[in-house]
C-alpha cells in the first residue's frame, strides 16, 4: 500500500537511518522507554513531514510505542528515497517519491487523511487543512504543527471559528525554537549557502532580513565566521535587540546597496523586490531561509534580468541585469538549508522529534479533553526534553535544595524581608 | 516636608542630573510630549526607587506631565544626596538620606503610603507591601513593580487572595528585560567587579550562577572580554541554552573548583555555601549581582574564615581560611553593580523609566477598569519604547507594505497555498 | 603534450573557471595590468599546485603577462578534470588526472622539471625537491613555496648547504597567512566536517590540536558557531594566547576524554595516537586539517578497531572498538577541507595567487641578484595585495597626512618630547 | 635621598602592594628564585616607570635578586604616593611625587642618570635620552624600553649612528604585546571610559582609530560588550585584517559622522582634527588610549568650542560648539586607561615585569657582549614567561614526543615524502 521510488534502496536507507540514530540520543532514549511502556498501543498517526532519515527515527519511536504510522512528504524535494524504502521494509506506510509533482503530492495527503488517523503531525498544516476541507477534522483526537507558517493557517481557521480539533504548536516550544530555529536553521542556512557557492564569509557583508529566532541564529553565526552583518527588521523591539547585540540595523533599501550576501527569513513576502534589486552590487548572492519561496520577489528578478539567466554552478543561477550587474540566486529561492544543504542537523531534529513523541504520548493520555484550539506544548515536556538532552551530553546540573525552595516559598508567603 | 541630607548640594545634583538627561533621549522626548499634553494633571504618585540622577529624570518627566511626586529610597546605600537636593529644589518631595538606617527607611516608606497616593512605583515592593499591611492598598488606582523579587512578593499576596489593587509588572516588559537585565546589569556587574579589583578578565575562569536574562548578559560580556565562562543553572531549559551558546555548564560544586571569579544572579539563596567555599581556589573573587545579599552564604563564609577577615581594597574583603586559602568577597555580598559600580548606565535606565512613564500614563487613562491582579505591560508600550529608542539612535527601520500585510492576512484567511 | 582526463570537459571547466574568476577580483585586476604591461614575456614557469578553477585563474594571469606555464597536481585527489581541460583548451600545458597513482604523479613532476623552467611554483616543494635531486636546481631563476611543510623541506636543504636557488616563502606573507590559513582553512575545515557529517556545532565540544594561524581560525569559527572549544598546543606562548582568548587549554590526553569532534592542525605526526583513542567518547569524529595524513595515527586506529571498519556515510568511516565505542574518521585522515569540502574559498585563493603573481613579477624583474636562500615576500608586495583587496571590497582607508609623517619623523630625529 | 610625597603612607602602600603581589604569580615565582640564586648581586638599576603597586613588585623582585634600584616616574599623574612610600620603607630609592611639575620630573630623571646605573629600565626612553644627551650612555651595560614611542626615539638615535649602548625592546616580545597591549590596554581603556562616563556599550557605535595590537584588543572587547565597532587604519594589511574579522573599516572622516565613542590608539598625531570634529554627533565621547596626548587635536577642539568648556563629570569635559553640539573629552586627552582607570591590571603587568626581570638577568649574565643596537627579547625568555604564566593558571600542556621531534627532523633532513 506504500508509494515509494525504489524498495531496493532499503539497505542504503537503513544505514543512513542508523547514522542519524547515532546522532539522536534523546529520541533513542525515548524509543527505548516507549518500547517498554507501549503507551501508544493502537493509536493511528498520520505524518506529513520531510521524509528523511531523521523523520524515519521519529516514525520508529512512535511505532515502538505501539502506534501505526503513515507518512507522506511535506516537501517533494526533500524526500530521501532510500530512507522511505527502509521505513517500508520495517513495516511503516509511506507515500513519498523524491520530486513527485503537485498532483501526486495532493493525492498522498488525501490518502493519509482518508485513512482516518487519530493524530496528525504536520509541517505546513497540509494534513489539517485537507482534513478540514474534507470535513473530517472533527474526528481527530488532535494534530500537531511544527512551522510558523502552518500555525498561521491554523490560527486563520480558528479565527473564523472553523477549527474542529485541538492542535499543539510544537514549534513554539522553547527547546524547539532554540534547536530547530536558532541552532538548526541558524547553522544549516549558512551551510547551504557555502555548499552552493564556496564563498568566504570573513570580511563579507551579510544582510539578514528578519531577526526572529532563526534570523538571530543566522546573524550570530555569520558574525562568528567573520562576516559584517546587517539586520533588517520591521518590528521595533526586535530591531532594537539587534542593535544592542552590536548588529548594524538598516532599512532594506539601504542594506541592498551594501550587501554581498542576502538571507531572507521573515515569513513575509516580497521583502527583496524590484527596488532592492536595482541597488544591489554586482555579484550579490540571494538566498531564502524562510518556509516559502516568496520572500525574494522572483518575478521582479526575472523581469530585471534582461541579459538572461544561466546556471553558473549547481543551485546557483546568475541573473544578468541590463547594466551588466549579475545577481546570483540560490536554489531558485527555495529554503536554502534544505535545497542546497542537508536541512537541519540530526542533533536539531533530535530535540524536535523528541518533543513530537512526548506530545503524541501526552495527547494519547490526555488529548480527549482538549478544546478545539491551538495549545502550547506543556512546559513540563519542554523541561523533560531539555533534561534528556543534557543527560545525553553528559552534562549534570544542580537541583534546588529544600532550603532554597523554602526560601522562594517563604518569600512569597510572608512578603519577606520588609513586612 | 522633604527629608534630605544637605540642600546645598542642589547645584552639584543639577549638573549630575543634566548629564544623565543627556544620556536619556527617550525619557527626554517623553518629557517634552507630556509637558505639552499634561495627561497626568492632578495625579499623586509615590515612588520608592534608587534615588539617583536617572530617577530624578523620571520624576521630572512625571511632574512635567502634571503629576505630583513623592520619592523615597529603595536602597539606603544608593542614594545620591546631591540628586535628592536638586529634586527638592525643583519642587519634588523627597525622603532619602544616603546610609539612613532601617528605622528611618521604614519611616519614609510609611510617610509616602500615608499620603494616600493614587499610583505607586516600586523597586522591591515595599510601598505596596506596606500599603497592604496598612489596609490602604484598596484605594490605590494601581502600582508598578520593577524587580523580580518584588513581583514574587506581590504574587504571593495574590496567591493568598490578598492583593487589593492592580499591579503592572514593568520589569517583565521585553525592552526592560533587555536593557535593565541583559545589557544594563550584564555590563555593570562586570564593571563593578573591575572597579573593585582591577583584575584581568582575559584568560580568567568566570563562573556565572544563574542563566536568566541577566546571567546571559553577564556570561556573554565576560566571554567577550576573553574569559572562560562556566554557567551553573538549575532549570534544564536554560542550562541547555547555555550549552548551545558554547558555555561550559557544570554543577556548582564542580564549578567551585575551577572558578577564579564567581557571580551569583539566581534570585535564590545560598547558592554558594560551605561546601562550595571548601573547594574554591586561593584568591577566588565572590560577587553577587542578585537583588538581595543572600545568594552567597555569608554566615558560612564567616565561619570558614578562621584566619580572620580584612579589607584589602575598598569594597574587597579577604577571608582567610584555615588552610591558608584567601577568598575575596566584593561589596559584602550586596548587589555588585550598585555597590561597587554606578549601577545601571543611564542609557539602560532611559528605557526602563520610559516604560514607567508610559505605564503611568496608561494607568492614568485606563487604570480605573483594571482588576486587582498582576498585569503585563501592554505590548504596544513595549513597541513604542523601542520605536523611540531607535529614533534616538538615528536608526530607521522598514514598515511592512500593504502587499505584505495582505499576504499575511490572505494566508490566514484562505489557508494558502494548498486548500 | 598535455596529460588530462578528458578534453571534452573544457566547456564545463570554463564555466567553473569563470565563476571562480568572479570571486577573485584581485587576481582579475592583476591580470588586466599584466596583459597591458607584459612583464613576464618569455618567462617559463612550472607550477605544481592543486589543479582547480582557482589555480586556472592564476595560470591565466601569468600567461596574460607573457609567461608560458606548465602545471601538474600537488595532490592527485584535488584535481578538477574539467578545469584542467579548459586550461589546455586555452593553450596551457597541464599534466594532471584526478586520482592518478603515485607513479603517474612522479612522472608529471619529472616532466615539468625536465623542461627546464625558470621559475617554479610549489605547494609542498615537490618541484624543487626533484630539481635538486636531479641536479637541475642551479639553473632556476627562483622558486616559490606556499606550504609550511614544503618550507621545512627547503630549509632542510638549506641547512645542509644544498639549496641551489633562491626560494620565496609565499605562505609566510602575512596576507597569505591570514587568508589561506586563518580565514581560508579556518572556514573550509569546518565546512568539510559539516558536509561529511551534518553535525550540529552548537553545544558540541570541539578539540582543536594546534593553535597556529590555522588553528586559531578553526577555533574562532567553531566558537562562533556555538561550540565549546578546547585547544591543545605544545608551544607555551601559543597555548597562553589561546587561554587569553578564552579557550580552554588542556593536554591532549585530557581533551581526548571530552571531545566530540577533533581537528588536528599541528604540522606534526601522531598527535592523536593509541592512548588518545582509548579515552575517546563513543561517536567521536576525527578530522585532520594538516597537510599530511599523519597527524592522526591511522595504524593505531586500525589496530584499535577490532570490531571492524565500515563506511557509514561518504567520507565517514566508522571504527568499531573492542568495548563497543565507535570512532568516525573523516576522509581517511586526509586534509579535510580539500577531501570533504571544496578547499579554500576562491576569495582566499584570490589573495594567495595575487601574491604569487606579484612575486613572479618581482622575480622576473629582480630575481637574478638573489642568493640561494629562503627569502620573505617583500613587505611592499604584502601591502599591495592588501591594497588591491580593499579596493575590490570598496573599502577606502586614510593615508597619513604630511603633518603626521613629519610628526613621526621629528619624533625620531629629536627625541621629542624630553630632550 | 628619596623624594616622595609622604612617608607616612607606607603602611597603606604596603597593603596595596601585597594585593598586587597576589595578582602577580609569575613575578612572585621569579622573586623566589632570584632570592635563592642572587644573580643580580651588585647590579645598579635605574628605572623610569609608572610608580605603582605593580612596579613596586618589580622593584622588589630585582632587589631580591641582589640589585640596587632607583625609581622615578614615567608619568607624574600615575604615581601612587603610598606605593612610593612603601618602597622607600623597604630600602629602595624613589623620586616621585604625584602631580610633580615638569621641572621636578626632569630633575628626577637627571638624578637617576647622574648616579651612573649599569642598566636602565624605560617607559618612554627618558632615561636613555637624557643619558645620551649627557654623554653618559656609553658606560651603560644596557637599557630596556617598553613603549613603542620610546623605541621610535631610540631607533632615531640608532639611525643617526648615535646610539651608544644596547637596548632590549621589551615591548616587542610577543607575551608583552599580548598582555600589555591586546589584553591589558584592550580591557583597561574601555574600563577607563566606563568609569568616567558610565555609558552603555551595547548598541553604541565605537570608533577605534588604529588597529595595531592594542587597537585589536579594544575593538574585540567593545564588540564583546555589544557595541557596533568601526575601525580606522592607514596600513592596508591591518585594515584588511580588521575587515576580515568582521569590523567595518572606514576613513576617519566618514567614521566621524557615525561614532558615539572614539578611541585613538595610533601612535600618530592629530588623527582626530578640526575636520573630524566638524562632523561628529552631539554627545560624542572622545578618548585617547595612545601614549601621548597628541592623537586628538586639542587645539582644534578648543578652537571649535566657541560655546565654552565645562567639566560635567570628573574627567569629563564638555566642549560646546557653535552649532550647539557637545563633545565630551575624557581625561584631557591623556591616556585614558591610566588617567580615568587604574591602568593595566596587575595580571598584565605580571607578565610585563616578569619579562623585565628575565631580561635584566639575561643582561647581567650576557649583556657585556651586546652591540649598541636595538635587540629583541630572546625567544627563550618569551617562552619561559608563558610557561610560568600557564603554570600559575594551573594549565598543563603537552611536550612533543621523541617520535614527533624525530618526525620534524627527518622531514627536514631527507625531504620526505617525495625524494
GROMACS .gro file of C-alpha atoms in nm, chain C residues 62-415:
model
  354
  900UNK     CA    1   5.068   3.458  -1.561
  901UNK     CA    2   5.002   3.378  -1.925
  902UNK     CA    3   4.838   3.716  -1.974
  903UNK     CA    4   5.164   3.867  -1.854
  904UNK     CA    5   5.360   3.679  -2.116
  905UNK     CA    6   5.476   3.365  -1.934
  906UNK     CA    7   5.445   3.013  -2.062
  907UNK     CA    8   5.307   2.786  -1.790
  908UNK     CA    9   5.315   2.411  -1.732
  909UNK     CA   10   5.103   2.275  -1.449
  910UNK     CA   11   5.088   1.948  -1.258
  911UNK     CA   12   4.890   1.844  -0.949
  912UNK     CA   13   5.023   1.882  -0.597
  913UNK     CA   14   4.756   1.637  -0.481
  914UNK     CA   15   4.605   1.376  -0.713
  915UNK     CA   16   4.271   1.388  -0.528
  916UNK     CA   17   4.206   1.755  -0.569
  917UNK     CA   18   4.236   1.776  -0.947
  918UNK     CA   19   3.927   1.910  -1.121
  919UNK     CA   20   3.943   1.739  -1.458
  920UNK     CA   21   3.716   1.997  -1.618
  921UNK     CA   22   3.933   2.288  -1.510
  922UNK     CA   23   4.238   2.102  -1.645
  923UNK     CA   24   4.064   2.053  -1.977
  924UNK     CA   25   3.967   2.419  -2.002
  925UNK     CA   26   4.324   2.529  -1.937
  926UNK     CA   27   4.456   2.303  -2.209
  927UNK     CA   28   4.194   2.440  -2.446
  928UNK     CA   29   4.329   2.786  -2.370
  929UNK     CA   30   4.681   2.678  -2.459
  930UNK     CA   31   4.840   2.594  -2.123
  931UNK     CA   32   5.027   2.269  -2.063
  932UNK     CA   33   4.870   2.050  -1.793
  933UNK     CA   34   4.967   1.710  -1.659
  934UNK     CA   35   4.705   1.605  -1.409
  935UNK     CA   36   4.433   1.340  -1.388
  936UNK     CA   37   4.212   1.315  -1.083
  937UNK     CA   38   4.307   1.007  -0.882
  938UNK     CA   39   4.630   0.937  -1.069
  939UNK     CA   40   4.861   0.697  -0.887
  940UNK     CA   41   5.194   0.796  -0.737
  941UNK     CA   42   5.385   0.668  -1.037
  942UNK     CA   43   5.193   0.893  -1.273
  943UNK     CA   44   5.230   1.178  -1.030
  944UNK     CA   45   5.609   1.137  -1.007
  945UNK     CA   46   5.625   1.123  -1.384
  946UNK     CA   47   5.438   1.451  -1.420
  947UNK     CA   48   5.663   1.627  -1.173
  948UNK     CA   49   5.967   1.494  -1.357
  949UNK     CA   50   5.824   1.611  -1.690
  950UNK     CA   51   5.788   1.967  -1.565
  951UNK     CA   52   6.134   1.974  -1.412
  952UNK     CA   53   6.285   1.819  -1.722
  953UNK     CA   54   6.153   2.106  -1.935
  954UNK     CA   55   6.393   2.341  -1.758
  955UNK     CA   56   6.160   2.612  -1.628
  956UNK     CA   57   6.300   2.941  -1.499
  957UNK     CA   58   6.060   2.971  -1.210
  958UNK     CA   59   5.885   2.701  -1.010
  959UNK     CA   60   5.570   2.741  -0.804
  960UNK     CA   61   5.534   2.469  -0.540
  961UNK     CA   62   5.271   2.353  -0.295
  962UNK     CA   63   5.472   2.100  -0.097
  963UNK     CA   64   5.816   2.153  -0.256
  964UNK     CA   65   5.800   1.861  -0.494
  965UNK     CA   66   5.928   2.051  -0.799
  966UNK     CA   67   6.216   2.197  -0.602
  967UNK     CA   68   6.299   1.866  -0.436
  968UNK     CA   69   6.305   1.683  -0.767
  969UNK     CA   70   6.503   1.963  -0.932
  970UNK     CA   71   6.760   1.938  -0.656
  971UNK     CA   72   6.768   1.558  -0.674
  972UNK     CA   73   6.823   1.584  -1.049
  973UNK     CA   74   7.095   1.846  -1.013
  974UNK     CA   75   6.890   2.094  -1.212
  975UNK     CA   76   6.808   2.345  -0.939
  976UNK     CA   77   7.111   2.559  -1.005
  977UNK     CA   78   6.970   2.680  -1.334
  978UNK     CA   79   6.647   2.803  -1.184
  979UNK     CA   80   6.599   3.176  -1.153
  980UNK     CA   81   6.397   3.109  -0.838
  981UNK     CA   82   6.118   2.903  -0.686
  982UNK     CA   83   5.823   2.982  -0.465
  983UNK     CA   84   5.667   2.763  -0.199
  984UNK     CA   85   5.333   2.801  -0.033
  985UNK     CA   86   5.314   2.544   0.244
  986UNK     CA   87   5.479   2.525   0.583
  987UNK     CA   88   5.556   2.166   0.512
  988UNK     CA   89   5.733   2.248   0.187
  989UNK     CA   90   5.939   2.515   0.358
  990UNK     CA   91   6.054   2.267   0.620
  991UNK     CA   92   6.193   2.057   0.338
  992UNK     CA   93   6.356   2.353   0.166
  993UNK     CA   94   6.508   2.479   0.487
  994UNK     CA   95   6.637   2.128   0.543
  995UNK     CA   96   6.819   2.155   0.213
  996UNK     CA   97   6.947   2.499   0.307
  997UNK     CA   98   7.067   2.377   0.647
  998UNK     CA   99   7.272   2.113   0.470
  999UNK     CA  100   7.415   2.372   0.235
 1000UNK     CA  101   7.246   2.208  -0.061
 1001UNK     CA  102   6.993   2.474  -0.158
 1002UNK     CA  103   7.088   2.579  -0.509
 1003UNK     CA  104   6.841   2.855  -0.590
 1004UNK     CA  105   6.653   3.136  -0.417
 1005UNK     CA  106   6.311   3.043  -0.283
 1006UNK     CA  107   6.040   3.288  -0.183
 1007UNK     CA  108   5.829   3.176   0.113
 1008UNK     CA  109   5.492   3.289  -0.019
 1009UNK     CA  110   5.297   3.129   0.264
 1010UNK     CA  111   5.479   3.335   0.521
 1011UNK     CA  112   5.348   3.661   0.381
 1012UNK     CA  113   5.104   3.800   0.632
 1013UNK     CA  114   4.817   3.837   0.386
 1014UNK     CA  115   4.869   3.474   0.288
 1015UNK     CA  116   4.872   3.360   0.649
 1016UNK     CA  117   4.552   3.544   0.713
 1017UNK     CA  118   4.364   3.443   0.404
 1018UNK     CA  119   4.494   3.097   0.334
 1019UNK     CA  120   4.528   2.984   0.690
 1020UNK     CA  121   4.313   3.177   0.937
 1021UNK     CA  122   4.023   3.258   0.709
 1022UNK     CA  123   4.053   3.006   0.426
 1023UNK     CA  124   4.129   2.685   0.610
 1024UNK     CA  125   3.964   2.820   0.923
 1025UNK     CA  126   3.633   2.822   0.739
 1026UNK     CA  127   3.678   2.536   0.497
 1027UNK     CA  128   3.798   2.280   0.750
 1028UNK     CA  129   3.473   2.319   0.944
 1029UNK     CA  130   3.282   2.331   0.618
 1030UNK     CA  131   3.435   1.998   0.516
 1031UNK     CA  132   3.337   1.846   0.850
 1032UNK     CA  133   2.978   1.968   0.815
 1033UNK     CA  134   2.947   1.842   0.460
 1034UNK     CA  135   3.069   1.499   0.564
 1035UNK     CA  136   2.866   1.466   0.883
 1036UNK     CA  137   2.592   1.730   0.900
 1037UNK     CA  138   2.655   1.753   1.271
 1038UNK     CA  139   2.539   2.049   1.480
 1039UNK     CA  140   2.829   2.255   1.610
 1040UNK     CA  141   2.628   2.440   1.874
 1041UNK     CA  142   2.680   2.282   2.214
 1042UNK     CA  143   2.936   2.038   2.080
 1043UNK     CA  144   3.284   2.007   2.233
 1044UNK     CA  145   3.537   2.064   1.955
 1045UNK     CA  146   3.904   1.994   2.026
 1046UNK     CA  147   4.148   2.183   1.806
 1047UNK     CA  148   4.500   2.040   1.821
 1048UNK     CA  149   4.747   2.307   1.716
 1049UNK     CA  150   4.693   2.681   1.770
 1050UNK     CA  151   4.898   2.822   1.487
 1051UNK     CA  152   4.733   3.067   1.249
 1052UNK     CA  153   4.514   2.796   1.100
 1053UNK     CA  154   4.421   2.650   1.436
 1054UNK     CA  155   4.322   2.998   1.554
 1055UNK     CA  156   4.092   3.031   1.256
 1056UNK     CA  157   3.927   2.697   1.319
 1057UNK     CA  158   3.892   2.758   1.692
 1058UNK     CA  159   3.736   3.103   1.644
 1059UNK     CA  160   3.488   2.983   1.387
 1060UNK     CA  161   3.390   2.677   1.590
 1061UNK     CA  162   3.320   2.906   1.882
 1062UNK     CA  163   3.133   3.143   1.654
 1063UNK     CA  164   2.906   2.852   1.565
 1064UNK     CA  165   2.827   2.781   1.928
 1065UNK     CA  166   3.074   2.504   2.004
 1066UNK     CA  167   3.267   2.470   2.328
 1067UNK     CA  168   3.625   2.474   2.204
 1068UNK     CA  169   3.923   2.308   2.371
 1069UNK     CA  170   4.273   2.381   2.242
 1070UNK     CA  171   4.583   2.157   2.266
 1071UNK     CA  172   4.920   2.312   2.189
 1072UNK     CA  173   5.282   2.232   2.274
 1073UNK     CA  174   5.420   2.585   2.238
 1074UNK     CA  175   5.368   2.774   2.567
 1075UNK     CA  176   5.332   3.115   2.402
 1076UNK     CA  177   5.059   2.993   2.169
 1077UNK     CA  178   4.897   2.797   2.449
 1078UNK     CA  179   4.887   3.108   2.662
 1079UNK     CA  180   4.739   3.314   2.380
 1080UNK     CA  181   4.464   3.052   2.343
 1081UNK     CA  182   4.393   3.082   2.718
 1082UNK     CA  183   4.375   3.458   2.698
 1083UNK     CA  184   4.128   3.437   2.409
 1084UNK     CA  185   3.902   3.242   2.644
 1085UNK     CA  186   3.964   2.893   2.514
 1086UNK     CA  187   4.009   2.602   2.748
 1087UNK     CA  188   4.362   2.466   2.707
 1088UNK     CA  189   4.427   2.105   2.800
 1089UNK     CA  190   4.680   1.830   2.742
 1090UNK     CA  191   4.563   1.609   2.458
 1091UNK     CA  192   4.503   1.309   2.681
 1092UNK     CA  193   4.257   1.504   2.893
 1093UNK     CA  194   4.099   1.664   2.586
 1094UNK     CA  195   4.057   1.316   2.440
 1095UNK     CA  196   3.805   1.238   2.714
 1096UNK     CA  197   3.596   1.547   2.648
 1097UNK     CA  198   3.593   1.592   2.272
 1098UNK     CA  199   3.309   1.513   2.038
 1099UNK     CA  200   3.494   1.648   1.733
 1100UNK     CA  201   3.872   1.652   1.696
 1101UNK     CA  202   4.058   1.858   1.437
 1102UNK     CA  203   4.435   1.817   1.405
 1103UNK     CA  204   4.632   2.104   1.256
 1104UNK     CA  205   4.976   2.081   1.410
 1105UNK     CA  206   5.215   2.003   1.125
 1106UNK     CA  207   5.343   1.721   1.344
 1107UNK     CA  208   5.272   1.346   1.344
 1108UNK     CA  209   5.077   1.112   1.566
 1109UNK     CA  210   4.916   1.380   1.778
 1110UNK     CA  211   4.613   1.157   1.821
 1111UNK     CA  212   4.754   0.813   1.896
 1112UNK     CA  213   4.656   0.491   2.071
 1113UNK     CA  214   4.637   0.639   2.418
 1114UNK     CA  215   4.409   0.917   2.299
 1115UNK     CA  216   4.181   0.680   2.111
 1116UNK     CA  217   4.147   0.473   2.427
 1117UNK     CA  218   3.993   0.765   2.611
 1118UNK     CA  219   3.756   0.900   2.348
 1119UNK     CA  220   3.378   0.910   2.376
 1120UNK     CA  221   3.155   0.691   2.167
 1121UNK     CA  222   3.074   0.864   1.839
 1122UNK     CA  223   3.372   1.097   1.838
 1123UNK     CA  224   3.455   1.246   1.498
 1124UNK     CA  225   3.821   1.268   1.389
 1125UNK     CA  226   3.931   1.510   1.118
 1126UNK     CA  227   4.270   1.629   1.002
 1127UNK     CA  228   4.327   1.978   0.864
 1128UNK     CA  229   4.705   1.949   0.836
 1129UNK     CA  230   4.890   1.899   0.510
 1130UNK     CA  231   4.978   1.532   0.556
 1131UNK     CA  232   4.762   1.244   0.674
 1132UNK     CA  233   4.998   1.161   0.960
 1133UNK     CA  234   4.853   1.375   1.239
 1134UNK     CA  235   4.600   1.109   1.336
 1135UNK     CA  236   4.780   0.777   1.390
 1136UNK     CA  237   4.589   0.568   1.138
 1137UNK     CA  238   4.775   0.249   1.225
 1138UNK     CA  239   4.677   0.286   1.588
 1139UNK     CA  240   4.318   0.347   1.481
 1140UNK     CA  241   4.309   0.037   1.264
 1141UNK     CA  242   4.461  -0.172   1.540
 1142UNK     CA  243   4.209  -0.047   1.791
 1143UNK     CA  244   3.917  -0.125   1.562
 1144UNK     CA  245   3.889  -0.493   1.641
 1145UNK     CA  246   3.519  -0.473   1.565
 1146UNK     CA  247   3.584  -0.366   1.207
 1147UNK     CA  248   3.561  -0.060   0.989
 1148UNK     CA  249   3.271   0.044   0.769
 1149UNK     CA  250   3.172   0.344   0.565
 1150UNK     CA  251   2.866   0.497   0.730
 1151UNK     CA  252   2.843   0.797   0.502
 1152UNK     CA  253   3.052   0.901   0.205
 1153UNK     CA  254   3.389   1.007   0.354
 1154UNK     CA  255   3.291   0.888   0.702
 1155UNK     CA  256   3.443   0.560   0.821
 1156UNK     CA  257   3.326   0.415   1.149
 1157UNK     CA  258   3.588   0.229   1.351
 1158UNK     CA  259   3.431  -0.011   1.598
 1159UNK     CA  260   3.645  -0.064   1.906
 1160UNK     CA  261   3.651  -0.370   2.130
 1161UNK     CA  262   3.445  -0.201   2.400
 1162UNK     CA  263   3.173  -0.100   2.159
 1163UNK     CA  264   3.277   0.263   2.113
 1164UNK     CA  265   3.262   0.393   1.757
 1165UNK     CA  266   3.510   0.648   1.625
 1166UNK     CA  267   3.431   0.826   1.298
 1167UNK     CA  268   3.726   0.910   1.077
 1168UNK     CA  269   3.667   1.169   0.805
 1169UNK     CA  270   3.822   1.148   0.460
 1170UNK     CA  271   4.068   0.876   0.569
 1171UNK     CA  272   4.258   1.134   0.770
 1172UNK     CA  273   4.348   1.339   0.462
 1173UNK     CA  274   4.322   1.716   0.478
 1174UNK     CA  275   3.950   1.760   0.540
 1175UNK     CA  276   3.886   2.091   0.371
 1176UNK     CA  277   4.004   1.956   0.039
 1177UNK     CA  278   3.893   1.599   0.075
 1178UNK     CA  279   3.546   1.657   0.217
 1179UNK     CA  280   3.485   2.014   0.106
 1180UNK     CA  281   3.589   2.228  -0.185
 1181UNK     CA  282   3.914   2.352  -0.036
 1182UNK     CA  283   3.987   2.715   0.012
 1183UNK     CA  284   3.716   2.953  -0.098
 1184UNK     CA  285   3.810   3.139  -0.418
 1185UNK     CA  286   3.827   3.462  -0.217
 1186UNK     CA  287   4.110   3.313  -0.011
 1187UNK     CA  288   4.288   3.183  -0.316
 1188UNK     CA  289   4.246   3.524  -0.474
 1189UNK     CA  290   4.492   3.677  -0.232
 1190UNK     CA  291   4.723   3.381  -0.231
 1191UNK     CA  292   4.752   3.378  -0.606
 1192UNK     CA  293   4.776   3.755  -0.630
 1193UNK     CA  294   5.081   3.721  -0.408
 1194UNK     CA  295   5.218   3.454  -0.641
 1195UNK     CA  296   5.172   3.677  -0.943
 1196UNK     CA  297   5.339   3.975  -0.778
 1197UNK     CA  298   5.624   3.755  -0.656
 1198UNK     CA  299   5.676   3.609  -1.002
 1199UNK     CA  300   5.675   3.960  -1.147
 1200UNK     CA  301   5.923   4.067  -0.880
 1201UNK     CA  302   6.146   3.769  -0.956
 1202UNK     CA  303   6.128   3.833  -1.329
 1203UNK     CA  304   6.249   4.188  -1.266
 1204UNK     CA  305   6.488   4.143  -0.974
 1205UNK     CA  306   6.536   3.768  -0.926
 1206UNK     CA  307   6.876   3.746  -1.089
 1207UNK     CA  308   7.051   3.900  -0.793
 1208UNK     CA  309   6.903   3.680  -0.522
 1209UNK     CA  310   7.116   3.446  -0.311
 1210UNK     CA  311   7.028   3.076  -0.291
 1211UNK     CA  312   6.833   3.103   0.034
 1212UNK     CA  313   6.476   3.128   0.161
 1213UNK     CA  314   6.352   3.485   0.113
 1214UNK     CA  315   6.045   3.651   0.260
 1215UNK     CA  316   5.786   3.812   0.039
 1216UNK     CA  317   5.880   4.182   0.025
 1217UNK     CA  318   5.655   4.381   0.259
 1218UNK     CA  319   5.560   4.612  -0.024
 1219UNK     CA  320   5.401   4.319  -0.205
 1220UNK     CA  321   5.202   4.227   0.106
 1221UNK     CA  322   5.077   4.582   0.128
 1222UNK     CA  323   4.999   4.597  -0.241
 1223UNK     CA  324   4.789   4.283  -0.221
 1224UNK     CA  325   4.602   4.419   0.080
 1225UNK     CA  326   4.551   4.749  -0.102
 1226UNK     CA  327   4.407   4.576  -0.407
 1227UNK     CA  328   4.182   4.360  -0.192
 1228UNK     CA  329   4.046   4.659  -0.002
 1229UNK     CA  330   3.981   4.832  -0.334
 1230UNK     CA  331   3.791   4.529  -0.456
 1231UNK     CA  332   3.578   4.541  -0.141
 1232UNK     CA  333   3.508   4.908  -0.194
 1233UNK     CA  334   3.675   4.989   0.137
 1234UNK     CA  335   3.859   5.320   0.148
 1235UNK     CA  336   4.121   5.395   0.411
 1236UNK     CA  337   4.312   5.705   0.507
 1237UNK     CA  338   4.672   5.786   0.426
 1238UNK     CA  339   4.883   5.965   0.685
 1239UNK     CA  340   4.898   6.339   0.631
 1240UNK     CA  341   5.223   6.521   0.572
 1241UNK     CA  342   5.196   6.656   0.926
 1242UNK     CA  343   5.159   6.305   1.065
 1243UNK     CA  344   5.456   6.178   0.871
 1244UNK     CA  345   5.653   6.478   0.991
 1245UNK     CA  346   5.544   6.407   1.349
 1246UNK     CA  347   5.676   6.055   1.335
 1247UNK     CA  348   5.992   6.177   1.164
 1248UNK     CA  349   6.058   6.463   1.403
 1249UNK     CA  350   5.995   6.229   1.685
 1250UNK     CA  351   6.268   6.003   1.568
 1251UNK     CA  352   6.503   6.287   1.490
 1252UNK     CA  353   6.496   6.500   1.801
 1253UNK     CA  354   6.394   6.258   2.067
   0.00000   0.00000   0.00000
